[in-house]
PDB file of C-alpha atoms in Angstrom:
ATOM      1  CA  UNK A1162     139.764  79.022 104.273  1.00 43.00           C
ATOM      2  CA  UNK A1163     143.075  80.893 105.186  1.00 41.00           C
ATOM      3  CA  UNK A1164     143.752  81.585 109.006  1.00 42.00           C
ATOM      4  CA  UNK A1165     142.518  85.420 109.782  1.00 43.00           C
ATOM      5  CA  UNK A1166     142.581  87.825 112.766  1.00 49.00           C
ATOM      6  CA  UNK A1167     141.127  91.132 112.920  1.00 56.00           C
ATOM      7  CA  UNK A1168     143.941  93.581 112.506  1.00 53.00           C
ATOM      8  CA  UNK A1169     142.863  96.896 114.381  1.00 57.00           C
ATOM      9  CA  UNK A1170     142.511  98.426 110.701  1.00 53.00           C
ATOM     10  CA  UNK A1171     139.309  96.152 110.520  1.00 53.00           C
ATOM     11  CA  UNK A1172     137.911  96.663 113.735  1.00 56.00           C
ATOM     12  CA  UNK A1173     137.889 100.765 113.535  1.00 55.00           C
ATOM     13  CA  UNK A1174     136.356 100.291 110.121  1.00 51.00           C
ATOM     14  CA  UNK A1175     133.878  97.822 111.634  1.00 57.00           C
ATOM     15  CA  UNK A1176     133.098 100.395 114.610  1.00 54.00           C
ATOM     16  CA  UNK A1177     132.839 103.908 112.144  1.00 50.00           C
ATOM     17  CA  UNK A1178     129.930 105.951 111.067  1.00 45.00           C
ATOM     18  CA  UNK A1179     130.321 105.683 106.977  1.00 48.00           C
ATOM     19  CA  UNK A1180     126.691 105.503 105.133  1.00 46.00           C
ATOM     20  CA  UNK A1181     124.836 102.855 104.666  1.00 45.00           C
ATOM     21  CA  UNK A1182     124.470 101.300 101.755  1.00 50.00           C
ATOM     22  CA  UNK A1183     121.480 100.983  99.409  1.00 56.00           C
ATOM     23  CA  UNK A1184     119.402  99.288  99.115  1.00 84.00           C
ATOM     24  CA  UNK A1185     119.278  99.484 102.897  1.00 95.00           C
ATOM     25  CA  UNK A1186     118.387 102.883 105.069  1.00 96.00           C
ATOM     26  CA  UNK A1187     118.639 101.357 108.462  1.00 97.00           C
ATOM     27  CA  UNK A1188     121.622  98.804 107.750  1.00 97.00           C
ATOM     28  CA  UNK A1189     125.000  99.122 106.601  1.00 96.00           C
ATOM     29  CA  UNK A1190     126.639  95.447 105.411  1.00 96.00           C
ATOM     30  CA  UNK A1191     130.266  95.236 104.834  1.00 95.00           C
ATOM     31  CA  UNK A1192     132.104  91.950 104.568  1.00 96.00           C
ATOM     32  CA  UNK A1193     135.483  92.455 107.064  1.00 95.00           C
ATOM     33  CA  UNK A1194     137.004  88.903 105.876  1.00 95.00           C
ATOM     34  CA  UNK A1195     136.220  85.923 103.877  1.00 94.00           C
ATOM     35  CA  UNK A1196     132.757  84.158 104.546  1.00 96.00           C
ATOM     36  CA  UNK A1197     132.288  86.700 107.014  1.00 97.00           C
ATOM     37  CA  UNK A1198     128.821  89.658 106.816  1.00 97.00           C
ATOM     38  CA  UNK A1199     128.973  92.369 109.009  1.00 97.00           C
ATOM     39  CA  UNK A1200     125.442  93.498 110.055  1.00 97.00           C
ATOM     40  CA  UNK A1201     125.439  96.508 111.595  1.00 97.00           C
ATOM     41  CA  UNK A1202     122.150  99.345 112.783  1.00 97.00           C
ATOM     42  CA  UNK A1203     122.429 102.225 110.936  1.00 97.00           C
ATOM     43  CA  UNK A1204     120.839 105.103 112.713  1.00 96.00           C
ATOM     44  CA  UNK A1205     123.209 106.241 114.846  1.00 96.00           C
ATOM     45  CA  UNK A1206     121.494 110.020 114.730  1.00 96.00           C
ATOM     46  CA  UNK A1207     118.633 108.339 116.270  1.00 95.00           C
ATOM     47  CA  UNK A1208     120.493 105.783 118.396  1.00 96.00           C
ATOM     48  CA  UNK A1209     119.611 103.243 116.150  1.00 97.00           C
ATOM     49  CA  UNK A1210     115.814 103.045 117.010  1.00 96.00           C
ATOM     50  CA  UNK A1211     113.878 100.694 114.913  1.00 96.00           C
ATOM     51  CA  UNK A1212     111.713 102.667 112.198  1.00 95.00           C
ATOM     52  CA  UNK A1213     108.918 101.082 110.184  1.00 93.00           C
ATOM     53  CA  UNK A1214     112.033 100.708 107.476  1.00 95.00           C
ATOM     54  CA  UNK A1215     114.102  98.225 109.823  1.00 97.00           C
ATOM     55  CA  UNK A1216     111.614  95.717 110.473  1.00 96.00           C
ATOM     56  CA  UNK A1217     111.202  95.141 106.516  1.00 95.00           C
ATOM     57  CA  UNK A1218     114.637  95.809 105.933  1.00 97.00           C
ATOM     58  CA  UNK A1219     116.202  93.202 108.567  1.00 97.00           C
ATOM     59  CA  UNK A1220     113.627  90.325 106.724  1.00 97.00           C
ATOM     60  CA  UNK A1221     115.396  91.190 103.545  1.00 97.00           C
ATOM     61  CA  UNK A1222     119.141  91.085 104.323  1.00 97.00           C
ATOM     62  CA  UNK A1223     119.230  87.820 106.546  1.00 98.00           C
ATOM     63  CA  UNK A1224     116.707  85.795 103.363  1.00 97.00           C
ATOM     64  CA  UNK A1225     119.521  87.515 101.335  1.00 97.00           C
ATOM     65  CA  UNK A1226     122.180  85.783 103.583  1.00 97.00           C
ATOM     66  CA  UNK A1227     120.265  82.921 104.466  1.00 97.00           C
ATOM     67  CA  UNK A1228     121.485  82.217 100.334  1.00 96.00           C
ATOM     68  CA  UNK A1229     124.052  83.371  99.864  1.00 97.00           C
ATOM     69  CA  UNK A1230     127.135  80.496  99.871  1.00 96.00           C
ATOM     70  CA  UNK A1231     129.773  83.321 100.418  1.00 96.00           C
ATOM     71  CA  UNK A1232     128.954  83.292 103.737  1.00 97.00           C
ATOM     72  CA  UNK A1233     129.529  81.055 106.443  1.00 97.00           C
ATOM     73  CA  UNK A1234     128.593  83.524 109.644  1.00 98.00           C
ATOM     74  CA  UNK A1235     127.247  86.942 110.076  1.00 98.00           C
ATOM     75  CA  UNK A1236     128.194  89.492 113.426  1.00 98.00           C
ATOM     76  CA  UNK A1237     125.715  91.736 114.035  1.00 98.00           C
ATOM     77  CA  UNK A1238     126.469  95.164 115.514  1.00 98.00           C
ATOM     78  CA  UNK A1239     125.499  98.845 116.355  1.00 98.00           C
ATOM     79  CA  UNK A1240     126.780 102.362 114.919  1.00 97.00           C
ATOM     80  CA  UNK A1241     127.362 104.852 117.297  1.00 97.00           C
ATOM     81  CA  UNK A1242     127.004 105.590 120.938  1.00 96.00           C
ATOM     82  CA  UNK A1243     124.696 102.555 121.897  1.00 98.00           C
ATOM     83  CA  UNK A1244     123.626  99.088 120.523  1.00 98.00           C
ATOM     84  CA  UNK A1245     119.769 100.328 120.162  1.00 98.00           C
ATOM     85  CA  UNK A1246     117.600 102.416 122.236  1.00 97.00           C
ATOM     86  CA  UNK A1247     114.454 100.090 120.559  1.00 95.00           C
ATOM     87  CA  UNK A1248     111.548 101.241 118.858  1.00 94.00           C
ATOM     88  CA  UNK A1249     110.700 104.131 117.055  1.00 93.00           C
ATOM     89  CA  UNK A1250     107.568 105.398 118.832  1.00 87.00           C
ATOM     90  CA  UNK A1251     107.463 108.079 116.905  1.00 87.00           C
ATOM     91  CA  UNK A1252     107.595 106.304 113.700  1.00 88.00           C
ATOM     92  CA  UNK A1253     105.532 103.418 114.373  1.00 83.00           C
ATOM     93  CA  UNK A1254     103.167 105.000 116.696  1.00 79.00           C
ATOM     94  CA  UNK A1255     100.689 104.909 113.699  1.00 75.00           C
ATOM     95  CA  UNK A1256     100.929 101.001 113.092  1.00 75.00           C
ATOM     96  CA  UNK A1257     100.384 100.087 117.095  1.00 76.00           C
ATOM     97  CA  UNK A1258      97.898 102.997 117.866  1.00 76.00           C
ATOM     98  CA  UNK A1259      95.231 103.570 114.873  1.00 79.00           C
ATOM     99  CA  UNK A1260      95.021  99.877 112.865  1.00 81.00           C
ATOM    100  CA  UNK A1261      92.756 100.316 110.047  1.00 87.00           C
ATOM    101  CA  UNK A1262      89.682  98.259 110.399  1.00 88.00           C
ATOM    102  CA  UNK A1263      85.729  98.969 110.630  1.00 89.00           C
ATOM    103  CA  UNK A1264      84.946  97.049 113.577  1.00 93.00           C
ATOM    104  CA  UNK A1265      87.170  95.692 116.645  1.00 93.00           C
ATOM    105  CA  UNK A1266      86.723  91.886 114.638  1.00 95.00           C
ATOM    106  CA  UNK A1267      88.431  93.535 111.600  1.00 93.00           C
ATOM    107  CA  UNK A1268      90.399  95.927 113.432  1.00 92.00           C
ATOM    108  CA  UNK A1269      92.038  93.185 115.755  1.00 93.00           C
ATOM    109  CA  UNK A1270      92.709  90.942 112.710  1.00 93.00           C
ATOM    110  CA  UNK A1271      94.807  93.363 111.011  1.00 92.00           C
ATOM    111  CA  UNK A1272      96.553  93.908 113.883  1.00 92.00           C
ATOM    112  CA  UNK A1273      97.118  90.470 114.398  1.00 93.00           C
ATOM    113  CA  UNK A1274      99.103  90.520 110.809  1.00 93.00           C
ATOM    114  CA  UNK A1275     101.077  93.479 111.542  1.00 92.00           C
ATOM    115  CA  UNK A1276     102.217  91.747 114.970  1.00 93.00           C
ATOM    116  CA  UNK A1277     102.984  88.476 112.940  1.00 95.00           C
ATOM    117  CA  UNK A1278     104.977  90.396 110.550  1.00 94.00           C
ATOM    118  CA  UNK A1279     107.261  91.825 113.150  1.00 95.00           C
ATOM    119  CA  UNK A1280     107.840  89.046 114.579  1.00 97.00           C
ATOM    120  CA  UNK A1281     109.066  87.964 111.458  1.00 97.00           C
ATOM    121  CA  UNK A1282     112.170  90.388 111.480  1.00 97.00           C
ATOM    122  CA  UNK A1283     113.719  88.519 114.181  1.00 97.00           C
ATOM    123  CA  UNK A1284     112.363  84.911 113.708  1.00 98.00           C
ATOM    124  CA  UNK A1285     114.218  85.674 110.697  1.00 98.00           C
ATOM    125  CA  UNK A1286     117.966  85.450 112.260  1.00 98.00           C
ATOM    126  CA  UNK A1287     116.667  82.227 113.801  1.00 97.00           C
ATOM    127  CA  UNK A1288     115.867  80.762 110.880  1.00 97.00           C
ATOM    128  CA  UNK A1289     119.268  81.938 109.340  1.00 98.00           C
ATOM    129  CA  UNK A1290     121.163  78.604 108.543  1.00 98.00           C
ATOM    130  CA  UNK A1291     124.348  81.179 109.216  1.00 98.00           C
ATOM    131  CA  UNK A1292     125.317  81.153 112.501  1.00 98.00           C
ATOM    132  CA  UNK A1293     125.024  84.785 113.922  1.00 98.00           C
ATOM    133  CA  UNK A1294     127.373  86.741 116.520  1.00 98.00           C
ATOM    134  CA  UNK A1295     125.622  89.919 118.073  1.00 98.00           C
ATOM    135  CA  UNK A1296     128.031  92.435 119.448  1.00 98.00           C
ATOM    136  CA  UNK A1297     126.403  94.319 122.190  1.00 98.00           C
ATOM    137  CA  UNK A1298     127.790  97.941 123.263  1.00 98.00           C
ATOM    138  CA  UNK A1299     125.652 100.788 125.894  1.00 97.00           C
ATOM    139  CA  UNK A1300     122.066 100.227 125.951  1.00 98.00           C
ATOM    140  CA  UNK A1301     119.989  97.612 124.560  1.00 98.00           C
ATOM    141  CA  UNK A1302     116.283  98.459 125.234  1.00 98.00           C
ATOM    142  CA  UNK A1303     113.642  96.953 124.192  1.00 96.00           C
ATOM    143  CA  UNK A1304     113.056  95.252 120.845  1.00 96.00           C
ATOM    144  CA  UNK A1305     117.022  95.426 121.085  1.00 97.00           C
ATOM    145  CA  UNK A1306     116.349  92.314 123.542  1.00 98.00           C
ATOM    146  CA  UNK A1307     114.191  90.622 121.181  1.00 98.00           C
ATOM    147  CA  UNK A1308     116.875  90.583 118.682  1.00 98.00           C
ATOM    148  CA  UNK A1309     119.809  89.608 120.492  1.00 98.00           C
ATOM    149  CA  UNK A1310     117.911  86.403 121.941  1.00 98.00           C
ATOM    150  CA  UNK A1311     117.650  85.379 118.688  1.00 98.00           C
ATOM    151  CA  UNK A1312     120.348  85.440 117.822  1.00 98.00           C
ATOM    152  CA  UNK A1313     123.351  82.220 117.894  1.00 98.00           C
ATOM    153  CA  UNK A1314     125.926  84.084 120.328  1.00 98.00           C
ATOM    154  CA  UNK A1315     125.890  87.138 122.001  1.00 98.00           C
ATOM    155  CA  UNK A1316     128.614  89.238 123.277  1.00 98.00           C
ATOM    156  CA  UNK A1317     128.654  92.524 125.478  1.00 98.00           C
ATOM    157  CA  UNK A1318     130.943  95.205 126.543  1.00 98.00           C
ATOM    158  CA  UNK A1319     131.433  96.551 130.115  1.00 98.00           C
ATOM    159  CA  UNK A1320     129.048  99.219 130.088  1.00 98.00           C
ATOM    160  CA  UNK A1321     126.182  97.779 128.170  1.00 98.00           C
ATOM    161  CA  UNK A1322     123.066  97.103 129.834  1.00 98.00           C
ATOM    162  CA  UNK A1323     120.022  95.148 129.164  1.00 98.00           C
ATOM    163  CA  UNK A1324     116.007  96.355 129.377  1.00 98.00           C
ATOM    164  CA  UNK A1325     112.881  94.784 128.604  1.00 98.00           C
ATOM    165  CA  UNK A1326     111.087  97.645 128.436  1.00 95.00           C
ATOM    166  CA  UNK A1327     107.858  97.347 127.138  1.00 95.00           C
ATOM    167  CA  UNK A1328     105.563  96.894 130.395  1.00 96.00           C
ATOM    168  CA  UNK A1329     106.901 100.959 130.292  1.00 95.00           C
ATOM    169  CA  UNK A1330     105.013 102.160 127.165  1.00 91.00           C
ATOM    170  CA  UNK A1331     101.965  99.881 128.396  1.00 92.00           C
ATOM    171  CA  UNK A1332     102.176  96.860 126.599  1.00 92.00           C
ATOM    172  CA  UNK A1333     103.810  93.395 126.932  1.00 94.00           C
ATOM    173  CA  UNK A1334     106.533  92.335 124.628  1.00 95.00           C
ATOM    174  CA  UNK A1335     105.444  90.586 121.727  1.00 94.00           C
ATOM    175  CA  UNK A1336     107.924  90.028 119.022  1.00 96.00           C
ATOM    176  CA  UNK A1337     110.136  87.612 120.664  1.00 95.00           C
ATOM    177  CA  UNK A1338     111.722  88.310 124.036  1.00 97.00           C
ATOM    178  CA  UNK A1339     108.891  86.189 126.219  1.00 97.00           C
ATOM    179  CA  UNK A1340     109.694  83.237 124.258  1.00 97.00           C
ATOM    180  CA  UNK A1341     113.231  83.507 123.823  1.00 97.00           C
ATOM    181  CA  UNK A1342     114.623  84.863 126.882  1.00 98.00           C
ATOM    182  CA  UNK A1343     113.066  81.798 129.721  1.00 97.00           C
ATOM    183  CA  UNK A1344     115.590  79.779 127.334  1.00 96.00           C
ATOM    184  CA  UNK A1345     118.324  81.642 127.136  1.00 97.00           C
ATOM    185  CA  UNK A1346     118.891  82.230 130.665  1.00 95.00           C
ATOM    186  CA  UNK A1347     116.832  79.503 132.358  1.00 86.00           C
ATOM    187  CA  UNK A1348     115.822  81.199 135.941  1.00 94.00           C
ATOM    188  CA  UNK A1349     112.267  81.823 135.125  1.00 96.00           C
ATOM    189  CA  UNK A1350     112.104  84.160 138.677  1.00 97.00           C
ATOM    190  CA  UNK A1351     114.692  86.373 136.460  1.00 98.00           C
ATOM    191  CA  UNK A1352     112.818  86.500 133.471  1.00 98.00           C
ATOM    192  CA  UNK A1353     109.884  87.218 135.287  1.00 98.00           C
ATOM    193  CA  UNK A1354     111.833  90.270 137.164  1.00 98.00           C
ATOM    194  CA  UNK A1355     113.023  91.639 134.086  1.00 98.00           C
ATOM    195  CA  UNK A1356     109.940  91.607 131.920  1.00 97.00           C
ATOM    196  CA  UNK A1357     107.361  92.727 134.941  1.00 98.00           C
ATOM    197  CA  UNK A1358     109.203  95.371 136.057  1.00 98.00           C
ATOM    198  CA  UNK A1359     111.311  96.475 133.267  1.00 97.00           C
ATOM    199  CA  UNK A1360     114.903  97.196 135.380  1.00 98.00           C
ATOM    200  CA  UNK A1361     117.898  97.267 133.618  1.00 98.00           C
ATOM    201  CA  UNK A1362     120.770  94.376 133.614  1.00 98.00           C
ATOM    202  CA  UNK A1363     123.989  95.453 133.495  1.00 98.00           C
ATOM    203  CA  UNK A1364     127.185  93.547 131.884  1.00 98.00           C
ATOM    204  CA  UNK A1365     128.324  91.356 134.812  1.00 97.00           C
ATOM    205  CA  UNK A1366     124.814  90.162 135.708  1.00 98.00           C
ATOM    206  CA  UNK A1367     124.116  89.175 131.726  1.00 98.00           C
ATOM    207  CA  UNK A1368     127.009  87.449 131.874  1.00 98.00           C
ATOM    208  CA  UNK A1369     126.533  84.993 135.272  1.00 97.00           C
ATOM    209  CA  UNK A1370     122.671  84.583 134.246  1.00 97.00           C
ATOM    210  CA  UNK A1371     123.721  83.635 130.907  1.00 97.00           C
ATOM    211  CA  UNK A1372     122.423  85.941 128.691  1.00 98.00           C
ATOM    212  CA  UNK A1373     126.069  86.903 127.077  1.00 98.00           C
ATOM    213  CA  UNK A1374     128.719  84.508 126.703  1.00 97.00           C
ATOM    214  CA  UNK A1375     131.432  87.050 127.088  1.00 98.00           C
ATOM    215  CA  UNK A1376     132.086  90.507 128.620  1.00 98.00           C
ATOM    216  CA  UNK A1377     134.924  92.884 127.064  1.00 98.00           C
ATOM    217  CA  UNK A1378     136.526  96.442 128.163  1.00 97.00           C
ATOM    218  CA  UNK A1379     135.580  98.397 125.057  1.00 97.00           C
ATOM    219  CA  UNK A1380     133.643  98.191 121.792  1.00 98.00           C
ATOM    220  CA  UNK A1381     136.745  98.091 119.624  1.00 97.00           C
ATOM    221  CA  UNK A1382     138.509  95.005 122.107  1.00 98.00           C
ATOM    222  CA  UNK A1383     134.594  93.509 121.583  1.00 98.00           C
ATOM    223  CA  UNK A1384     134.390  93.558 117.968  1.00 98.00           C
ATOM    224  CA  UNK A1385     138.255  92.160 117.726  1.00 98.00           C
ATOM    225  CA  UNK A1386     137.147  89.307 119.733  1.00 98.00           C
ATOM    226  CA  UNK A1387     133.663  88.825 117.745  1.00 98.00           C
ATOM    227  CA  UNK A1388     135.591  88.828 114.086  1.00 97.00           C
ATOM    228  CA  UNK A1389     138.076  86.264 115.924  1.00 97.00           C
ATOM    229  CA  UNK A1390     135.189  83.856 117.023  1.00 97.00           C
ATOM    230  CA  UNK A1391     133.630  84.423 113.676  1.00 97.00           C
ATOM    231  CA  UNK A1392     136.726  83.801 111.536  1.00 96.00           C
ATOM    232  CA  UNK A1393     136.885  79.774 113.831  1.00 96.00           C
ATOM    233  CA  UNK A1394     133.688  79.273 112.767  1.00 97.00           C
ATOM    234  CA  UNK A1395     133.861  80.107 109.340  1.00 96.00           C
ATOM    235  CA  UNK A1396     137.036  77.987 109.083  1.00 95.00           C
ATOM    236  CA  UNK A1397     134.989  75.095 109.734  1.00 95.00           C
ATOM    237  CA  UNK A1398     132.750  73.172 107.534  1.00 95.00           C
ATOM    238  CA  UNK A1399     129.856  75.098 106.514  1.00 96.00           C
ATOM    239  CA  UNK A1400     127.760  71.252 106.494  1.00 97.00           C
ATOM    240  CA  UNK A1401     128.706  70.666 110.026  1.00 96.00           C
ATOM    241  CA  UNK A1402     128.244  74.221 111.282  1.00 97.00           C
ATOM    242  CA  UNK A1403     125.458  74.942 109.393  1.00 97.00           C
ATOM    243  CA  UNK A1404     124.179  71.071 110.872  1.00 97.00           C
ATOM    244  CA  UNK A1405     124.855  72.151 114.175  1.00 98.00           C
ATOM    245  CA  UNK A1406     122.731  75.335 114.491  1.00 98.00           C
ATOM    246  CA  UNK A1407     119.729  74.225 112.560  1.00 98.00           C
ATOM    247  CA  UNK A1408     119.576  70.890 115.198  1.00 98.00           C
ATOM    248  CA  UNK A1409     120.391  72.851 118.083  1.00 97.00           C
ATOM    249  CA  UNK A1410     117.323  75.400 117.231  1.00 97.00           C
ATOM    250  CA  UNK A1411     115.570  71.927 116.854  1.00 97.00           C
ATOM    251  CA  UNK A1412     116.156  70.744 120.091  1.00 97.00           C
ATOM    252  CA  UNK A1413     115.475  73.203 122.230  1.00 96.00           C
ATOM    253  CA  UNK A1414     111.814  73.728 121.247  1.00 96.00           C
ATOM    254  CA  UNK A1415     111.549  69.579 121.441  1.00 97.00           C
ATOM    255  CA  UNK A1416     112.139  66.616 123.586  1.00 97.00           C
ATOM    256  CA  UNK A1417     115.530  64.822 123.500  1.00 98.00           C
ATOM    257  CA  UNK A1418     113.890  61.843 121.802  1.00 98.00           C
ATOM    258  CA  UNK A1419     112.426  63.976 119.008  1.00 98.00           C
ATOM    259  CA  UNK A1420     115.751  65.464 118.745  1.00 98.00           C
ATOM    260  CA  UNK A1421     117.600  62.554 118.450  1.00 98.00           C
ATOM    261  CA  UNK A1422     115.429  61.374 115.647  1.00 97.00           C
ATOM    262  CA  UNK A1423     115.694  64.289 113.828  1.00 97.00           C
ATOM    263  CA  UNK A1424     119.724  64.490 114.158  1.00 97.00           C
ATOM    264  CA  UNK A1425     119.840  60.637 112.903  1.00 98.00           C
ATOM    265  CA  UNK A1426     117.336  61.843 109.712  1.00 97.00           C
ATOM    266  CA  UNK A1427     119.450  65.010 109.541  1.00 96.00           C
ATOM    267  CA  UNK A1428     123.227  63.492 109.424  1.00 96.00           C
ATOM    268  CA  UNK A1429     121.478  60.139 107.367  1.00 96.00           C
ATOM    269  CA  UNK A1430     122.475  62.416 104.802  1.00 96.00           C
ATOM    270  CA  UNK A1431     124.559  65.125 105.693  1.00 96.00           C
ATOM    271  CA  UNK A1432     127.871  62.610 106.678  1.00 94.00           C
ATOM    272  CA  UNK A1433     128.009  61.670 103.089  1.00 94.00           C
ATOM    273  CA  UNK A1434     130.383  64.636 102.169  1.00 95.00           C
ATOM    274  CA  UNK A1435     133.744  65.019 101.742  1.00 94.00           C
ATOM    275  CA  UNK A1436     134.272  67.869 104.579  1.00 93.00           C
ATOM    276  CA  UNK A1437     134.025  64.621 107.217  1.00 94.00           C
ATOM    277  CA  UNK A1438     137.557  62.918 105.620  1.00 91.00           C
ATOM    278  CA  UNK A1439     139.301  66.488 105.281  1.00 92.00           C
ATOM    279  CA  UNK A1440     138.437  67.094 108.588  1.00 92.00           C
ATOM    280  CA  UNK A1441     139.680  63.925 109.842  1.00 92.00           C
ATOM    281  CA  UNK A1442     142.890  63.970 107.472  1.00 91.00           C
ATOM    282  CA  UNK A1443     143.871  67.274 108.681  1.00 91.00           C
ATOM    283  CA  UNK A1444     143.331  66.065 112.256  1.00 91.00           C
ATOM    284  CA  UNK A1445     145.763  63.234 111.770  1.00 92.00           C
ATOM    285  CA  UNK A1446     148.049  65.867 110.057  1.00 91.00           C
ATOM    286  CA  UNK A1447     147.882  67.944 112.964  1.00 91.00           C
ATOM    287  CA  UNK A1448     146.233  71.178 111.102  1.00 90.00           C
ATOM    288  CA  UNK A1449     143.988  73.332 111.822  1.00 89.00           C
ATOM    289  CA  UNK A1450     140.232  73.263 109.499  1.00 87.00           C
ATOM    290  CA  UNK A1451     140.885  76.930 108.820  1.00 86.00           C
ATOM    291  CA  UNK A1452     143.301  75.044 106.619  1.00 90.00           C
ATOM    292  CA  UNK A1453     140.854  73.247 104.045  1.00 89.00           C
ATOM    293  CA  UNK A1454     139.399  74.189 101.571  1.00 90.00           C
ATOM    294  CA  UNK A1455     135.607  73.360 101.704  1.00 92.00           C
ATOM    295  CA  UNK A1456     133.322  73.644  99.062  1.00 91.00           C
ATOM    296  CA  UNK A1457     130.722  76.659  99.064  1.00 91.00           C
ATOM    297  CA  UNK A1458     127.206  75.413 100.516  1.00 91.00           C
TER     298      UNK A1458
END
């Protein structure tokens, strides 16, 4: 893995409106540098609202990198003027509002499944071995928030801002964000305020509760500093960073015990590779692991 920053070249690329590539309508995948996938909402004409097409779409790309041994870590993005404005009421208004079914038994079951499979689109990233890097710029409403708290690491510019906003259209969220967010920030009395009465966070308050990690001036100075935290993590062994992500989803859904347990079962086999000596060797040596060369996993 060669040593790689984002020249500017990269990051305007990154940040453009060019189509989107089949076989996807609602996401456009480039990969900016080695090991690296660039995920980024495609719809910037409709401020990249979720359409019936994303939720399927998303399921597909991250089993696709979830696979794929070229990469080691994905950043997700959005085109345009905003991260995403959420879902597409317009689009989906059919699936929420008229489920087929002859009684409310049969009615409520299919529902059920169409709930379960949205759900899916973000348990998905979760599940991704890969870490993944969301890049957050303007507004992030709604199902926006269920993604991002999946996701590994998230990252914000100075005028993005944060909404849970489905107590709004009448319903309480459901594919993610009432799980994910008491977690990821920790004040329940915060969680509570954002999902009961929908308000909006802004950029300094997502960073001291914890929701981002980091806070930048401007989309293209974010997505710089996302490839840059991408390309250290790619330049480390996929084994142990792969490890790491899959036990750290582990142990925050269980107790320390159980996660202990599972990290001894887990590394039982994992620390017979040859990553942990070129690690150590080019510790001795004084190098960096963006040096080695690490076999593809």
């Amino acid at each position: 893995m060669r040593c790689w920053l984002p020249s500017q070249a990269v990051v305007r690329a990154m940040s453009s409106s060019g189509g989107a590539p089949s076989p996807y309508t609602t996401l456009a995948i480039s990969h900016p540098a080695e090991s690296i996938t660039h995920v980024e909402l495609h719809r910037p004409e409709k401020r990249n609202a979720m359409n019936r097409a994303f939720w399927s779409e998303m399921v597909d790309c991250f089993n696709e990198i979830a696979g794929d041994p070229e990469c080691r870590v994905v950043v997700v993005s959005g085109a345009g003027k905003i991260f995403t404005a959420g879902i597409d009421l317009m689009d989906m208004a059919s699936d929420i509002l008229q489920p087929e079914g002859d009684d409310t038994a049969r009615i409520s079951w299919n529902l059920r499944q169409i709930i379960t499979k949205y759900q899916e689109t973000f348990s998905v990233i979760e599940k991704c071995p890969k870490p993944v890097v969301v890049a957050v710029h303007g507004a992030c409403v709604g199902g926006g928030v269920d993604l991002i708290t999946a996701c590994d690491i998230r990252l914000c510019t100075q005028d993005a801002w944060f909404q849970v906003k489905e107590v709004d259209i009448g319903l309480a969220a459901d594919v993610g964000t009432l799980q994910r967010l008491p977690k990821v920030i920790g004040s329940r009395s915060l969680v509570n305020e954002l999902a009961l009465t929908a308000r909006k966070m802004y950029a300094d308050e997502a960073k001291s509760s914890g929701l981002v990690s980091r806070v930048f001036a401007d989309k293209e100075a974010m997505m710089a500093g996302a490839l840059e935290m991408a390309g250290e993590i790619a330049g480390r062994s996929p084994v142990a960073v792969q490890g790491t992500k899959i036990n750290l989803v582990y142990s925050r859904d269980h107790s320390v015990a159980e996660g202990l347990n599972y990290m001894a079962t887990w590394n039982m086999s994992m620390l017979q590779t040859q990553d942990v000596m070129k690690s150590a060797q080019a510790a001795m040596e004084k190098k960096s692991p963006k040096t080695i060369a690490f076999s593809k996993l």
